[in-house]
XYZ file of N, CA and C in Angstrom:
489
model
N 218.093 8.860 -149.431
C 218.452 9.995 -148.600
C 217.204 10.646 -148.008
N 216.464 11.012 -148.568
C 215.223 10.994 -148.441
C 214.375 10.326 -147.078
N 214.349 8.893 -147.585
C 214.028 8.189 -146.640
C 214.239 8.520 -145.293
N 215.911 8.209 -145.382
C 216.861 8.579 -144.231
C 216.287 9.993 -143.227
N 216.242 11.075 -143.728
C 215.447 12.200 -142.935
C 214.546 12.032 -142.934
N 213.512 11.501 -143.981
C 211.709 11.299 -143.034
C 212.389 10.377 -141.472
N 212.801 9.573 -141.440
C 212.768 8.733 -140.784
C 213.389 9.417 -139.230
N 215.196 9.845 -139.482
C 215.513 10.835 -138.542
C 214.361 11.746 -137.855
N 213.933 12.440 -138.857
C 212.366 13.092 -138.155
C 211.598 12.799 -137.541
N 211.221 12.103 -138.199
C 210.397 10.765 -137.164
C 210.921 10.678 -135.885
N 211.714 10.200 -136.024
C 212.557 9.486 -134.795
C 212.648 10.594 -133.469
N 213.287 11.728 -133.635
C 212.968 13.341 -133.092
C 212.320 13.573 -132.557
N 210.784 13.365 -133.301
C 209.656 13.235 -132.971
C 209.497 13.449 -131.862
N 209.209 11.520 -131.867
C 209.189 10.433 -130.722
C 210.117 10.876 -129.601
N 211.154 11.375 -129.684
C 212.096 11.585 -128.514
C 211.742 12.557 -127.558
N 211.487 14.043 -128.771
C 210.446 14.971 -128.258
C 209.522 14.836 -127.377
N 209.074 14.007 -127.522
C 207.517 13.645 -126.944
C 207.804 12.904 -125.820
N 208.757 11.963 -125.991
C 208.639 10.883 -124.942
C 209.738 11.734 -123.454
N 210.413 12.858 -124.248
C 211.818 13.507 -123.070
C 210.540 14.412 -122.256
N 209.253 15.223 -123.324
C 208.118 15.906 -122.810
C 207.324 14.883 -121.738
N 207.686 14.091 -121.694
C 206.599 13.233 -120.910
C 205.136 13.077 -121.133
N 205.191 13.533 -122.760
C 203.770 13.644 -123.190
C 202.932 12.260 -123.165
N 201.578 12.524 -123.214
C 200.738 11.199 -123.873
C 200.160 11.486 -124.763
N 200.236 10.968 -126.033
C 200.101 10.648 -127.087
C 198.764 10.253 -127.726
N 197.398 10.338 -128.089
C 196.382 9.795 -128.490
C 196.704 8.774 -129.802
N 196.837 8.140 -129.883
C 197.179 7.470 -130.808
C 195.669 6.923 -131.658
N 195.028 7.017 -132.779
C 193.994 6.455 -134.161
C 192.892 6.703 -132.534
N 193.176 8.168 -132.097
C 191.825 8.335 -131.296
C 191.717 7.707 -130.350
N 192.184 6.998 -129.579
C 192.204 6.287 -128.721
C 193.187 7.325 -127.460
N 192.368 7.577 -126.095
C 192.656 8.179 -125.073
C 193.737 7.006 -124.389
N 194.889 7.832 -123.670
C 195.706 7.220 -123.119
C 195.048 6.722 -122.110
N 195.343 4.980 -121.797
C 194.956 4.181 -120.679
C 195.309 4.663 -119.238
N 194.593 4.530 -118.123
C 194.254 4.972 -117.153
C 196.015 5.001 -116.170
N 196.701 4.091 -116.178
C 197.969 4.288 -115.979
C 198.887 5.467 -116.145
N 198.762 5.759 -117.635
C 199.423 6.825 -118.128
C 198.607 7.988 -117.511
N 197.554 7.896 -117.414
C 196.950 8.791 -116.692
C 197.273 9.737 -115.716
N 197.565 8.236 -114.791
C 198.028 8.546 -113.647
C 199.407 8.805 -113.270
N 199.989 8.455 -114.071
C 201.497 8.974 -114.132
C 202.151 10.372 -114.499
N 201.389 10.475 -115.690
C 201.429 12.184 -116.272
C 200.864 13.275 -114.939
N 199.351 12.422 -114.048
C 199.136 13.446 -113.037
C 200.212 13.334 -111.510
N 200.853 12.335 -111.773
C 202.080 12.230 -111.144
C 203.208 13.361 -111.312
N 203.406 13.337 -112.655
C 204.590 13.748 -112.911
C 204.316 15.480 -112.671
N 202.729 16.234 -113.146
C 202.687 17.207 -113.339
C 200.947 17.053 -112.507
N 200.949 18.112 -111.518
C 199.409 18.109 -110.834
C 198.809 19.015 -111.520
N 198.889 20.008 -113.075
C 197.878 19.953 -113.363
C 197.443 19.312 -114.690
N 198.546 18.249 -114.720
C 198.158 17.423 -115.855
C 196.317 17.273 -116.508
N 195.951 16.249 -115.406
C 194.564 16.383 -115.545
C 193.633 17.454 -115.857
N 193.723 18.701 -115.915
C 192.750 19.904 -116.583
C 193.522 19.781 -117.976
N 194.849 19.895 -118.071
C 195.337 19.733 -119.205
C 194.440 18.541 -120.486
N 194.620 17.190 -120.015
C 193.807 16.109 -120.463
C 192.389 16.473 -120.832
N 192.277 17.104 -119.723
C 190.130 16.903 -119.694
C 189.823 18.440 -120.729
N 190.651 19.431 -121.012
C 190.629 20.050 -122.176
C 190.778 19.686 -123.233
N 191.788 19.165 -123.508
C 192.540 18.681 -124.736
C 191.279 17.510 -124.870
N 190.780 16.695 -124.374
C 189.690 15.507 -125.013
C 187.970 16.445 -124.805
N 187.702 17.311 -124.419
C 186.731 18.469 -125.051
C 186.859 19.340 -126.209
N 188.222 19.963 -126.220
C 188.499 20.226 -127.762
C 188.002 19.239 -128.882
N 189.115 18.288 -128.982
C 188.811 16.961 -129.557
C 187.050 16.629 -129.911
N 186.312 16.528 -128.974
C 185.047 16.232 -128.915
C 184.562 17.857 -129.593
N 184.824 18.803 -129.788
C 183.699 20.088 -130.294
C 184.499 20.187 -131.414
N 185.390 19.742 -131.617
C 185.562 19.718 -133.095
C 185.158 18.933 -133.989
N 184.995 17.565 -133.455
C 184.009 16.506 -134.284
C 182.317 17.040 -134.648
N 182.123 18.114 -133.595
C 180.663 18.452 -133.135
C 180.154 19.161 -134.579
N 181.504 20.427 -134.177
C 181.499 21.689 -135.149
C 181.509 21.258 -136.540
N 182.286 20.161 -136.903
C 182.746 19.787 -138.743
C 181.464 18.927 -139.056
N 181.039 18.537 -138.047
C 179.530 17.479 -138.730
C 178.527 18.586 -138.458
N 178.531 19.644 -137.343
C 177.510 20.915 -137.898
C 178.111 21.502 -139.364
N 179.063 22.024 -139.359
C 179.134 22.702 -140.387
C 179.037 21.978 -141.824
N 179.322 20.832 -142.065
C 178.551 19.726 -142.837
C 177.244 20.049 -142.989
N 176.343 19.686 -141.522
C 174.595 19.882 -141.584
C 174.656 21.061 -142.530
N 175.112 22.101 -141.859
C 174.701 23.835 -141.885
C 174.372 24.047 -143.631
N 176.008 23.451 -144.292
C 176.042 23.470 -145.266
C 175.236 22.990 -146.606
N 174.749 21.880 -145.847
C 173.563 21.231 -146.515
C 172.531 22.342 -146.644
N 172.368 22.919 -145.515
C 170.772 23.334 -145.067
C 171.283 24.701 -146.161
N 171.971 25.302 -146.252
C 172.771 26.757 -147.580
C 172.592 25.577 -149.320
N 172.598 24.860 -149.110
C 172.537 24.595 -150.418
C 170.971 24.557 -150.761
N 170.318 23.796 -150.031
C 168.655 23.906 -149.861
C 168.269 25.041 -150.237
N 168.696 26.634 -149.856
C 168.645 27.342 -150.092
C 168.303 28.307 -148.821
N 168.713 27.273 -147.401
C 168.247 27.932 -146.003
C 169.634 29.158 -145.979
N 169.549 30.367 -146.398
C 170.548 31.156 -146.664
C 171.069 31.687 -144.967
N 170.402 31.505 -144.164
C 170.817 32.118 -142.982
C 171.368 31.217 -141.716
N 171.852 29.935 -142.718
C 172.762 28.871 -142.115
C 174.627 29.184 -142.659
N 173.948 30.378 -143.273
C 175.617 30.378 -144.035
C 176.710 31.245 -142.464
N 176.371 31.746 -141.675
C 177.123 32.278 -140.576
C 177.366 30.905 -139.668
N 176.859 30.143 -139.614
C 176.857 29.003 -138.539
C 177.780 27.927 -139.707
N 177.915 27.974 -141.333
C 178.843 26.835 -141.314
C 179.958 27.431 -140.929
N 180.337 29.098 -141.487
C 181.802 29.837 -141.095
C 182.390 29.628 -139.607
N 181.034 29.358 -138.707
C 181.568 29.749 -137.235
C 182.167 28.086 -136.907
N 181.419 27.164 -137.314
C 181.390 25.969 -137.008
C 182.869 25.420 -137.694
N 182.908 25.846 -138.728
C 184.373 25.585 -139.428
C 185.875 26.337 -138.498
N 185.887 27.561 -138.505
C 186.783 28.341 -137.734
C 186.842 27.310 -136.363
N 185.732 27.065 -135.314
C 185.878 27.302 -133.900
C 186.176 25.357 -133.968
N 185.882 24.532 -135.251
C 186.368 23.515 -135.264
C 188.340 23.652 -135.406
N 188.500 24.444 -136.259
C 189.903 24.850 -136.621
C 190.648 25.000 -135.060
N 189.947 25.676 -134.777
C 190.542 26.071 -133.417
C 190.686 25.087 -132.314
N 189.482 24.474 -132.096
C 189.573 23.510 -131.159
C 190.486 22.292 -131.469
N 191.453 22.267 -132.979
C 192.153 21.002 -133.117
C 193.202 21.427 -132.649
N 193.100 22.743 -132.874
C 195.122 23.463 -132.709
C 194.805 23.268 -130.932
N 193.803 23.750 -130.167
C 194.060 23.873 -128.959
C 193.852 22.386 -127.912
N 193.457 20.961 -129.035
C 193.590 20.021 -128.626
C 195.127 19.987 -128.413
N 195.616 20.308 -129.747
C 197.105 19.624 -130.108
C 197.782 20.456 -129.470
N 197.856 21.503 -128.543
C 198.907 22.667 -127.685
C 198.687 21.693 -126.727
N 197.551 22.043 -126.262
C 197.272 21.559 -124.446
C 197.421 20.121 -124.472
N 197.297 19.322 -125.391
C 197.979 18.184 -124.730
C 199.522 17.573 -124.477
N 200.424 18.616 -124.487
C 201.937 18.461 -124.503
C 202.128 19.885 -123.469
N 200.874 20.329 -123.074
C 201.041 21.285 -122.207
C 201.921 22.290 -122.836
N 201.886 22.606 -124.056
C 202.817 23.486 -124.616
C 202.584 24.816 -124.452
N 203.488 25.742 -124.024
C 204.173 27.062 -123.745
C 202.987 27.997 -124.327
N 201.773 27.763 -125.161
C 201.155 28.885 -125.087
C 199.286 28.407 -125.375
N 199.781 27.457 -124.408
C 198.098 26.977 -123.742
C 197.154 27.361 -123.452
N 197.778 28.861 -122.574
C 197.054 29.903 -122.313
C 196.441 30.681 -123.459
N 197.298 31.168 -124.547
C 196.975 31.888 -126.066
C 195.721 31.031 -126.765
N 196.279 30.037 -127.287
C 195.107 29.023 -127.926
C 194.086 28.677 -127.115
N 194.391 28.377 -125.600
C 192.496 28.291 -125.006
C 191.660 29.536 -124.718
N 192.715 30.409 -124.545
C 191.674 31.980 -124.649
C 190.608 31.930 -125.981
N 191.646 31.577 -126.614
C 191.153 31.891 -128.251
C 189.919 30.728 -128.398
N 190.004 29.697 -128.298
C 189.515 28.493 -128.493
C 188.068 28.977 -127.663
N 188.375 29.509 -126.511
C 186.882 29.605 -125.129
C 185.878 30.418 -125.825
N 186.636 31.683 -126.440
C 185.896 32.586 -126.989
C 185.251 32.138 -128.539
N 186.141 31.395 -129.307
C 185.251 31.281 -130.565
C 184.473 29.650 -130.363
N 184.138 29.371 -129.184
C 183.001 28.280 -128.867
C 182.364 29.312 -128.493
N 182.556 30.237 -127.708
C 181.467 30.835 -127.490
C 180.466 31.521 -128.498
N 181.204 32.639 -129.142
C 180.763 32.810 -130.242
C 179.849 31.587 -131.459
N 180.417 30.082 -131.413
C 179.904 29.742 -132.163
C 178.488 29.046 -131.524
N 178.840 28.696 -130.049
C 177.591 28.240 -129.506
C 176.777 29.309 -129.139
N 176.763 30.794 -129.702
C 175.867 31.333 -129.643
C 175.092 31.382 -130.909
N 175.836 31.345 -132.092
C 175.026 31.030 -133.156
C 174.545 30.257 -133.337
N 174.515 28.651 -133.116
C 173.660 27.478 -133.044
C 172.863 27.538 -131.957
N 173.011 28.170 -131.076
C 171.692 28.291 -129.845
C 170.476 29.005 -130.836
N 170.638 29.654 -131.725
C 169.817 30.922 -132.500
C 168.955 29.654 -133.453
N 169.290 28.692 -133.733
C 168.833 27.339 -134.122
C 167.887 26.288 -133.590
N 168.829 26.392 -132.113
C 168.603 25.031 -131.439
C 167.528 24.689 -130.970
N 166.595 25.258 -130.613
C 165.171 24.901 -130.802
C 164.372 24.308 -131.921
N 164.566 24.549 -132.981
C 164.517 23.478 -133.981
C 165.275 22.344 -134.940
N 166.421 22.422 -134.434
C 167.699 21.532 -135.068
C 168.443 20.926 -134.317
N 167.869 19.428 -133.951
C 168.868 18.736 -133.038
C 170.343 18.726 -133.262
N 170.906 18.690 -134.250
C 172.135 19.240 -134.270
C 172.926 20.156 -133.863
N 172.415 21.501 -134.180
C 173.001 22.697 -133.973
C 172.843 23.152 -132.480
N 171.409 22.079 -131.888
C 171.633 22.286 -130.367
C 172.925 21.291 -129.844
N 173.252 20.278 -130.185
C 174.139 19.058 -129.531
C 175.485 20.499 -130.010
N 175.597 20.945 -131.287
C 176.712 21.713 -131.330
C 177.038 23.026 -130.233
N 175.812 23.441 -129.754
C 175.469 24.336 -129.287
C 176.184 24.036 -127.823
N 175.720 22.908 -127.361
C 176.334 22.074 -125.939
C 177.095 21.763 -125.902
N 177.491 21.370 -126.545
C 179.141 21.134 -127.145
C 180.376 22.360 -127.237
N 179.921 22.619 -127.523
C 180.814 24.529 -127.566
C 180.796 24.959 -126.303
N 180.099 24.782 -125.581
C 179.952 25.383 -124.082
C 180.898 24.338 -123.195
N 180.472 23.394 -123.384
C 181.240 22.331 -122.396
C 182.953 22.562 -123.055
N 182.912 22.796 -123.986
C 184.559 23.255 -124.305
C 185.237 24.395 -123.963
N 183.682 25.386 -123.963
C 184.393 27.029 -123.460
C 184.595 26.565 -122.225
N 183.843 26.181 -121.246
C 183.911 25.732 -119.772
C 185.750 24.842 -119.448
N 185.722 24.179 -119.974
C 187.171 23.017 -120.070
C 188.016 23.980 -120.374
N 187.640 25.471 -121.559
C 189.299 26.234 -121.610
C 189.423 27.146 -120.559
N 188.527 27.527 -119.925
C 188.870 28.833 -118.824
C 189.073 28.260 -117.741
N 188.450 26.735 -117.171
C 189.415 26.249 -116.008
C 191.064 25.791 -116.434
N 191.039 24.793 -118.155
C 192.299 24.810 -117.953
C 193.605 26.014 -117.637
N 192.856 27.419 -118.240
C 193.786 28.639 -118.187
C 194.257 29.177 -116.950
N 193.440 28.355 -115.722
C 193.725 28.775 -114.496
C 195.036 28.050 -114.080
N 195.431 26.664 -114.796
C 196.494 25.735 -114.655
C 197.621 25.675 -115.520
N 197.628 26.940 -116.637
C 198.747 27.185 -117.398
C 199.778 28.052 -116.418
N 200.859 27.995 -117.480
C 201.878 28.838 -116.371
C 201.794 30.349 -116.325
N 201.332 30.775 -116.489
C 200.557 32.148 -117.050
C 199.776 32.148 -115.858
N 198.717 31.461 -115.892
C 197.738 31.279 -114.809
C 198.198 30.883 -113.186
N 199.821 30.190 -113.312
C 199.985 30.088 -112.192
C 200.563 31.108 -111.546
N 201.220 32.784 -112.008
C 201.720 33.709 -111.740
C 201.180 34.013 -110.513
């Protein structure tokens, strides 16, 4: 019985998604150039949608292997890395939820990339305070920006934004 509803669920899912006309990243892998072009078919501002949602994606990988570094560098006993693992952890948090909204273009795209623009910002201001000596925390640093940048154009293409 059990089974039976994981599976129904499942199944839901998939229907969900596929009636959304969503694309799907599947083990990390970006939808092929077709689907691409079909989703910017179906919806013209698909594409800001996409090119957010795979910058999220990318500053969250950035942020969890800084906040990894950071954490290292707090155990060493570098005590004034401990604000940069918190920021790097949170604005990673964030950037997964606002991968996973904006790529189904979901109803509050606008909410999560506000949120998302501002705590890259915030966090790529604390690794800039670094980045002159820590190739990391600068790549995190660039990284956070190129994501704040990707959420305030996508917010111009939410429906919010299209008022």
């Amino acid at each position: 019985m059990i089974r039976t509803k994981l599976f129904g669920a499942l199944g839901l899912l998939a229907v969900s998604f596929a009636v959304a006309g969503t694309a799907v990243s599947v083990g990390g892998k970006q939808p092929d150039t077709a689907t691409k072009e079909q989703s910017k078919a179906a919806d013209p501002h698909m594409s800001q949608f996409m090119d957010c949602a795979k910058e999220c994606d990318d500053c969250a990988r950035i942020c969890n292997m800084c906040a990894a570094h950071c954490a290292k560098m707090v155990a060493e006993g570098k005590k004034e890395h401990l604000e940069t693992v918190r920021t790097c952890i949170d604005c990673a948090t964030l950037c997964q939820s606002a991968s996973a909204i904006v790529i189904k273009s979901g109803p509050f795209s606008d909410l999560i990339c506000t949120a998302c623009a501002e705590a890259c910002k915030r966090c790529g201001d604390a690794c800039e305070k670094h980045a002159e000596h820590d190739a990391i925390m600068k790549q995190c640093a660039a990284e956070c920006r190129k994501c704040e940048k990707a959420c305030r154009v996508m917010m111009k293409h939410t429906i919010k934004g299209d008022k």
